[in-house]
């Protein structure tokens, strides 16, 4: 049983994962899997495992795990042993991407983009060749519409006849982008539900041929279309036959940061190669879909619920936990739900978080932390998670009369830690509006120090000490601390600060002052000073949320 679960309320953090796997993180992860200490590591989970392993929970909490009341799924039909994964996929896309969920309108004349994962070569760490995998395009019910091979592209012409498009040598005209471009895609026009390949929105590029490893099937619905700069685009990523890995509509801005990790040699391609198939859904792509008017609020919540199932599934399948593990799970839906449904959306997300906490405590006896990082600008709303936990009995106090609400300075001393299931670190507040909170260098440094101390104190109070060291994430990703890592690695998001700041004095505040007896002294005898170093971040018109310091901290328990 895990010692603690930290539910990290943040986004997906793809860029940080990229650097983690690009360095020495992946070899360590691979060796850990081979040694059997981790059965399988997946940021999110493939559809077949999700259905197979979560379907039995429908009786435990039908409101969360059974979609029968929403989309009409038949769980018995969806079990792989009864119907096969192809049937499951078609049911999934038929219901999720249906007219009643995505009311787009007339589709007789639409243009959109379909992207697909290219086959990576043995030299995947430094890609110098790209192969074109055969891709079979299906409509929402599995009927083939278009088929491509490495040598030619077949299209459905105006008369409905399938004809080849000639390819000259190593030049694949109007089909692929550059080898290390943002993505490879085809551009089609929908005419009476037929796909007509038109062109790409970039010039033709040279592509070196390589060996094709396996076919890739893509299921889609031409209803998922949106006009972006004159084009309707729909991005689909698949990495294994008969397995939908991601179907997230992306804007141009989201594509630039999302697709770079799915190209040949991308971070998730490497993880899939070494750790098994993964499923990846960018929650902010879902948010963008709602803001852009692609989907309604009901559809948004369904997709977010689906992600929550993936998060809980990660915990369920990790049977090799030991008593020293600290598991961090990201819960990125609170701010997304706000954009979806306003205050009601936040209440929905907090209730889902409440359910996950109760489930962890009931099944595993785990008391999770909830580490928040919220910086929704232009929104004047504050949610106090600890106050909500108090009202739900998740947090219990020694003297409830003395502390009428959570979040005040003496709150730590009044918490009955023995009977508290979960606690939100960092003051327990979700600061939605940080727009006018510009800090000078000295102030922002002190604010960040306070947040770090809040995390360290929280861990030590609940577990009676044990925080061995506070390090910056680069030390972890570079492989310098692999011998100290727990069995299950911790993932971080982005959120970097301007410049590199030396927080050596922070260590003195935590380990040398009033807590010197309780906490182990943080050594400062090497050239890095063993200080907490925070990485730089881009500046923007909106203020940077101080809470983002959480994502640069990793607490290693003894």
PDB file of C-alpha atoms in Angstrom, residues 103-252:
ATOM      1  CA  UNK A 103     -24.055  19.510 -33.143  1.00  0.00           C
ATOM      2  CA  UNK A 104     -21.933  21.036 -35.895  1.00  0.00           C
ATOM      3  CA  UNK A 105     -24.406  21.360 -38.758  1.00  0.00           C
ATOM      4  CA  UNK A 106     -24.127  20.788 -42.494  1.00  0.00           C
ATOM      5  CA  UNK A 107     -21.170  18.674 -43.630  1.00  0.00           C
ATOM      6  CA  UNK A 108     -21.549  18.566 -47.386  1.00  0.00           C
ATOM      7  CA  UNK A 109     -18.582  20.827 -47.944  1.00  0.00           C
ATOM      8  CA  UNK A 110     -15.933  20.860 -45.239  1.00  0.00           C
ATOM      9  CA  UNK A 111     -12.161  20.817 -45.175  1.00  0.00           C
ATOM     10  CA  UNK A 112     -10.199  19.290 -42.330  1.00  0.00           C
ATOM     11  CA  UNK A 113      -6.835  17.857 -41.397  1.00  0.00           C
ATOM     12  CA  UNK A 114      -6.038  14.347 -40.240  1.00  0.00           C
ATOM     13  CA  UNK A 115      -2.662  13.794 -38.616  1.00  0.00           C
ATOM     14  CA  UNK A 116      -1.091  10.418 -37.963  1.00  0.00           C
ATOM     15  CA  UNK A 117       1.892   9.049 -36.104  1.00  0.00           C
ATOM     16  CA  UNK A 118       4.812   8.129 -38.323  1.00  0.00           C
ATOM     17  CA  UNK A 119       6.827   4.992 -37.682  1.00  0.00           C
ATOM     18  CA  UNK A 120       9.982   5.794 -35.739  1.00  0.00           C
ATOM     19  CA  UNK A 121      13.273   4.257 -36.773  1.00  0.00           C
ATOM     20  CA  UNK A 122      15.851   2.470 -34.579  1.00  0.00           C
ATOM     21  CA  UNK A 123      17.655   5.787 -34.361  1.00  0.00           C
ATOM     22  CA  UNK A 124      14.665   7.323 -32.667  1.00  0.00           C
ATOM     23  CA  UNK A 125      16.675   9.408 -30.220  1.00  0.00           C
ATOM     24  CA  UNK A 126      18.041  11.367 -33.178  1.00  0.00           C
ATOM     25  CA  UNK A 127      15.618  10.922 -36.027  1.00  0.00           C
ATOM     26  CA  UNK A 128      17.215  11.103 -39.463  1.00  0.00           C
ATOM     27  CA  UNK A 129      14.682   9.133 -41.471  1.00  0.00           C
ATOM     28  CA  UNK A 130      10.939   8.890 -41.592  1.00  0.00           C
ATOM     29  CA  UNK A 131       8.674   6.193 -42.973  1.00  0.00           C
ATOM     30  CA  UNK A 132       5.126   6.590 -44.154  1.00  0.00           C
ATOM     31  CA  UNK A 133       2.869   4.046 -42.467  1.00  0.00           C
ATOM     32  CA  UNK A 134      -0.122   2.697 -44.334  1.00  0.00           C
ATOM     33  CA  UNK A 135      -3.187   4.409 -42.952  1.00  0.00           C
ATOM     34  CA  UNK A 136      -6.723   3.168 -43.448  1.00  0.00           C
ATOM     35  CA  UNK A 137      -9.314   5.845 -42.907  1.00  0.00           C
ATOM     36  CA  UNK A 138     -12.690   4.701 -41.675  1.00  0.00           C
ATOM     37  CA  UNK A 139     -15.880   6.532 -41.072  1.00  0.00           C
ATOM     38  CA  UNK A 140     -17.585   6.432 -37.694  1.00  0.00           C
ATOM     39  CA  UNK A 141     -18.947   2.949 -38.317  1.00  0.00           C
ATOM     40  CA  UNK A 142     -15.741   1.336 -39.543  1.00  0.00           C
ATOM     41  CA  UNK A 143     -16.368   1.649 -43.275  1.00  0.00           C
ATOM     42  CA  UNK A 144     -13.135   2.320 -45.221  1.00  0.00           C
ATOM     43  CA  UNK A 145     -13.049   5.607 -47.062  1.00  0.00           C
ATOM     44  CA  UNK A 146      -9.427   6.126 -48.031  1.00  0.00           C
ATOM     45  CA  UNK A 147      -6.258   4.049 -47.896  1.00  0.00           C
ATOM     46  CA  UNK A 148      -2.621   5.111 -48.201  1.00  0.00           C
ATOM     47  CA  UNK A 149       0.544   3.085 -48.645  1.00  0.00           C
ATOM     48  CA  UNK A 150       4.194   4.037 -48.596  1.00  0.00           C
ATOM     49  CA  UNK A 151       4.279   4.173 -52.382  1.00  0.00           C
ATOM     50  CA  UNK A 152       1.008   5.805 -53.268  1.00  0.00           C
ATOM     51  CA  UNK A 153      -2.031   7.557 -51.909  1.00  0.00           C
ATOM     52  CA  UNK A 154      -5.500   6.470 -52.939  1.00  0.00           C
ATOM     53  CA  UNK A 155      -8.331   8.968 -52.953  1.00  0.00           C
ATOM     54  CA  UNK A 156     -12.061   8.894 -53.473  1.00  0.00           C
ATOM     55  CA  UNK A 157     -12.707  11.170 -56.428  1.00  0.00           C
ATOM     56  CA  UNK A 158     -15.842  13.117 -57.286  1.00  0.00           C
ATOM     57  CA  UNK A 159     -17.461  10.090 -58.913  1.00  0.00           C
ATOM     58  CA  UNK A 160     -16.800   7.873 -55.895  1.00  0.00           C
ATOM     59  CA  UNK A 161     -14.027   5.928 -57.641  1.00  0.00           C
ATOM     60  CA  UNK A 162     -10.828   5.136 -55.730  1.00  0.00           C
ATOM     61  CA  UNK A 163      -7.830   6.293 -57.763  1.00  0.00           C
ATOM     62  CA  UNK A 164      -4.097   6.514 -56.940  1.00  0.00           C
ATOM     63  CA  UNK A 165      -2.169   9.744 -56.653  1.00  0.00           C
ATOM     64  CA  UNK A 166       1.276   9.421 -58.175  1.00  0.00           C
ATOM     65  CA  UNK A 167       4.333   9.845 -56.008  1.00  0.00           C
ATOM     66  CA  UNK A 168       7.651  10.795 -57.592  1.00  0.00           C
ATOM     67  CA  UNK A 169      10.632   9.077 -56.023  1.00  0.00           C
ATOM     68  CA  UNK A 170      11.249  10.143 -52.447  1.00  0.00           C
ATOM     69  CA  UNK A 171       9.026  13.183 -52.759  1.00  0.00           C
ATOM     70  CA  UNK A 172       5.542  12.689 -51.422  1.00  0.00           C
ATOM     71  CA  UNK A 173       3.665  15.618 -52.860  1.00  0.00           C
ATOM     72  CA  UNK A 174       0.995  17.365 -50.816  1.00  0.00           C
ATOM     73  CA  UNK A 175       0.980  14.621 -48.200  1.00  0.00           C
ATOM     74  CA  UNK A 176       3.617  15.008 -45.509  1.00  0.00           C
ATOM     75  CA  UNK A 177       5.265  17.850 -43.714  1.00  0.00           C
ATOM     76  CA  UNK A 178       8.926  17.949 -42.800  1.00  0.00           C
ATOM     77  CA  UNK A 179      10.651  15.127 -40.976  1.00  0.00           C
ATOM     78  CA  UNK A 180      10.842  17.099 -37.754  1.00  0.00           C
ATOM     79  CA  UNK A 181       7.888  19.372 -38.430  1.00  0.00           C
ATOM     80  CA  UNK A 182       5.030  19.881 -36.057  1.00  0.00           C
ATOM     81  CA  UNK A 183       3.049  17.021 -37.545  1.00  0.00           C
ATOM     82  CA  UNK A 184       2.343  14.995 -40.662  1.00  0.00           C
ATOM     83  CA  UNK A 185      -1.088  15.484 -42.050  1.00  0.00           C
ATOM     84  CA  UNK A 186      -3.358  15.109 -45.012  1.00  0.00           C
ATOM     85  CA  UNK A 187      -5.851  17.736 -46.056  1.00  0.00           C
ATOM     86  CA  UNK A 188      -9.208  16.547 -47.334  1.00  0.00           C
ATOM     87  CA  UNK A 189     -12.493  17.980 -48.399  1.00  0.00           C
ATOM     88  CA  UNK A 190     -15.734  16.310 -47.387  1.00  0.00           C
ATOM     89  CA  UNK A 191     -18.200  16.055 -50.255  1.00  0.00           C
ATOM     90  CA  UNK A 192     -21.348  14.150 -49.457  1.00  0.00           C
ATOM     91  CA  UNK A 193     -19.525  12.134 -46.784  1.00  0.00           C
ATOM     92  CA  UNK A 194     -16.648  11.208 -49.131  1.00  0.00           C
ATOM     93  CA  UNK A 195     -13.086  12.304 -48.492  1.00  0.00           C
ATOM     94  CA  UNK A 196     -11.366  14.172 -51.306  1.00  0.00           C
ATOM     95  CA  UNK A 197      -7.690  14.846 -50.689  1.00  0.00           C
ATOM     96  CA  UNK A 198      -6.861  18.407 -51.657  1.00  0.00           C
ATOM     97  CA  UNK A 199      -3.442  19.531 -50.512  1.00  0.00           C
ATOM     98  CA  UNK A 200      -1.423  20.427 -47.458  1.00  0.00           C
ATOM     99  CA  UNK A 201      -1.172  23.961 -46.226  1.00  0.00           C
ATOM    100  CA  UNK A 202       2.610  23.815 -46.598  1.00  0.00           C
ATOM    101  CA  UNK A 203       4.944  23.190 -49.494  1.00  0.00           C
ATOM    102  CA  UNK A 204       6.012  19.690 -50.439  1.00  0.00           C
ATOM    103  CA  UNK A 205       8.976  18.321 -48.526  1.00  0.00           C
ATOM    104  CA  UNK A 206      11.480  15.560 -49.011  1.00  0.00           C
ATOM    105  CA  UNK A 207      10.864  12.429 -46.989  1.00  0.00           C
ATOM    106  CA  UNK A 208      13.379   9.632 -46.653  1.00  0.00           C
ATOM    107  CA  UNK A 209      11.724   6.262 -46.850  1.00  0.00           C
ATOM    108  CA  UNK A 210      11.961   3.802 -44.005  1.00  0.00           C
ATOM    109  CA  UNK A 211      10.552   0.505 -42.948  1.00  0.00           C
ATOM    110  CA  UNK A 212       6.876   0.391 -42.092  1.00  0.00           C
ATOM    111  CA  UNK A 213       6.285  -1.503 -38.865  1.00  0.00           C
ATOM    112  CA  UNK A 214       2.510  -1.842 -38.715  1.00  0.00           C
ATOM    113  CA  UNK A 215      -0.707  -0.469 -40.141  1.00  0.00           C
ATOM    114  CA  UNK A 216      -2.592   2.198 -38.273  1.00  0.00           C
ATOM    115  CA  UNK A 217      -6.341   2.467 -38.227  1.00  0.00           C
ATOM    116  CA  UNK A 218      -8.028   5.761 -37.563  1.00  0.00           C
ATOM    117  CA  UNK A 219     -11.712   6.086 -36.824  1.00  0.00           C
ATOM    118  CA  UNK A 220     -13.241   9.473 -37.168  1.00  0.00           C
ATOM    119  CA  UNK A 221     -16.444  11.361 -37.569  1.00  0.00           C
ATOM    120  CA  UNK A 222     -16.517  14.168 -40.089  1.00  0.00           C
ATOM    121  CA  UNK A 223     -18.730  16.067 -37.667  1.00  0.00           C
ATOM    122  CA  UNK A 224     -15.676  17.036 -35.622  1.00  0.00           C
ATOM    123  CA  UNK A 225     -14.742  19.989 -37.771  1.00  0.00           C
ATOM    124  CA  UNK A 226     -13.953  23.568 -37.064  1.00  0.00           C
ATOM    125  CA  UNK A 227     -12.877  26.406 -39.273  1.00  0.00           C
ATOM    126  CA  UNK A 228      -9.356  27.564 -38.412  1.00  0.00           C
ATOM    127  CA  UNK A 229      -7.730  30.052 -40.759  1.00  0.00           C
ATOM    128  CA  UNK A 230      -9.925  28.845 -43.565  1.00  0.00           C
ATOM    129  CA  UNK A 231      -9.560  25.142 -42.830  1.00  0.00           C
ATOM    130  CA  UNK A 232     -11.477  22.634 -40.761  1.00  0.00           C
ATOM    131  CA  UNK A 233      -9.046  20.559 -38.739  1.00  0.00           C
ATOM    132  CA  UNK A 234      -9.352  17.375 -36.751  1.00  0.00           C
ATOM    133  CA  UNK A 235      -6.235  15.784 -35.283  1.00  0.00           C
ATOM    134  CA  UNK A 236      -6.115  12.057 -34.529  1.00  0.00           C
ATOM    135  CA  UNK A 237      -3.169  10.143 -33.126  1.00  0.00           C
ATOM    136  CA  UNK A 238      -2.927   6.351 -33.166  1.00  0.00           C
ATOM    137  CA  UNK A 239       0.044   4.197 -32.239  1.00  0.00           C
ATOM    138  CA  UNK A 240      -1.268   0.633 -32.358  1.00  0.00           C
ATOM    139  CA  UNK A 241      -3.653  -1.207 -34.666  1.00  0.00           C
ATOM    140  CA  UNK A 242      -7.273  -1.162 -33.541  1.00  0.00           C
ATOM    141  CA  UNK A 243      -6.507   1.275 -30.749  1.00  0.00           C
ATOM    142  CA  UNK A 244      -7.629   4.862 -30.574  1.00  0.00           C
ATOM    143  CA  UNK A 245      -4.968   6.636 -28.565  1.00  0.00           C
ATOM    144  CA  UNK A 246      -6.110  10.203 -28.810  1.00  0.00           C
ATOM    145  CA  UNK A 247      -8.817  12.079 -30.619  1.00  0.00           C
ATOM    146  CA  UNK A 248      -8.536  15.672 -29.524  1.00  0.00           C
ATOM    147  CA  UNK A 249      -9.485  18.604 -31.735  1.00  0.00           C
ATOM    148  CA  UNK A 250      -6.693  21.121 -31.479  1.00  0.00           C
ATOM    149  CA  UNK A 251      -6.358  24.736 -32.397  1.00  0.00           C
ATOM    150  CA  UNK A 252      -3.310  25.986 -34.205  1.00  0.00           C
TER     151      UNK A 252
END
